[in-house]
Amino acid sequence: MTKRLWSVSDLSEYLGIPVGTLYQWRHRGQGPRARKVGRHLRYDPSDVQSWLDEAA
């Protein structure tokens, strides 16, 4: 079974930050790595955890 990728809304809820902040981070090359799936951004939870670990 494959793991589920997070949407921008999922990550926003997880981190407790506005969706707009995630889009700003992406535009600036900051934040966790995102992938385009079709026209949608998706985040791998393991990439998010790695990014959080590095930021600490």
Short mmCIF file of C-alpha atoms in Angstrom, two decimals:
data_model
loop_
_atom_site.label_atom_id
_atom_site.label_comp_id
_atom_site.label_asym_id
_atom_site.label_seq_id
_atom_site.Cartn_x
_atom_site.Cartn_y
_atom_site.Cartn_z
CA MET A 1 0.00 0.00 0.00
CA THR A 2 1.32 3.44 -0.87
CA LYS A 3 1.35 6.27 1.63
CA ARG A 4 -0.96 9.22 1.21
CA LEU A 5 0.51 12.57 0.19
CA TRP A 6 -0.75 15.67 1.96
CA SER A 7 -2.52 18.53 0.25
CA VAL A 8 -1.76 22.16 1.05
CA SER A 9 -4.81 22.18 3.33
CA ASP A 10 -3.61 19.04 5.14
CA LEU A 11 -0.19 20.55 5.78
CA SER A 12 -1.68 23.87 6.81
CA GLU A 13 -3.80 22.10 9.41
CA TYR A 14 -0.88 19.94 10.59
CA LEU A 15 1.46 22.91 11.07
CA GLY A 16 -1.26 25.28 12.26
CA ILE A 17 -0.39 27.96 9.72
CA PRO A 18 -2.40 29.63 6.94
CA VAL A 19 -2.47 28.10 3.46
CA GLY A 20 -1.18 31.40 2.08
CA THR A 21 2.01 31.03 4.13
CA LEU A 22 2.74 27.69 2.43
CA TYR A 23 2.32 29.27 -1.00
CA GLN A 24 4.61 32.16 0.01
CA TRP A 25 7.25 29.71 1.27
CA ARG A 26 7.09 27.78 -1.99
CA HIS A 27 7.46 30.96 -4.01
CA ARG A 28 10.52 31.94 -1.92
CA GLY A 29 12.06 28.45 -2.02
CA GLN A 30 11.47 27.90 1.69
CA GLY A 31 9.50 25.32 3.65
CA PRO A 32 9.16 21.60 3.05
CA ARG A 33 9.56 20.18 -0.44
CA ALA A 34 6.36 20.06 -2.46
CA ARG A 35 5.57 18.10 -5.60
CA LYS A 36 3.17 18.98 -8.38
CA VAL A 37 0.63 16.27 -9.07
CA GLY A 38 -1.28 17.51 -12.04
CA ARG A 39 -2.01 21.09 -11.09
CA HIS A 40 -2.03 20.40 -7.34
CA LEU A 41 0.75 20.66 -4.75
CA ARG A 42 1.34 17.59 -2.61
CA TYR A 43 3.66 17.04 0.34
CA ASP A 44 5.25 13.79 1.44
CA PRO A 45 4.82 13.51 5.24
CA SER A 46 8.38 12.13 5.58
CA ASP A 47 9.76 15.21 3.75
CA VAL A 48 7.79 17.44 6.11
CA GLN A 49 9.20 15.62 9.14
CA SER A 50 12.74 15.88 7.77
CA TRP A 51 12.28 19.60 7.19
CA LEU A 52 10.97 20.06 10.74
CA ASP A 53 13.92 18.07 12.15
CA GLU A 54 16.41 20.25 10.23
CA ALA A 55 14.71 23.45 11.36
CA ALA A 56 14.96 22.49 15.05
#
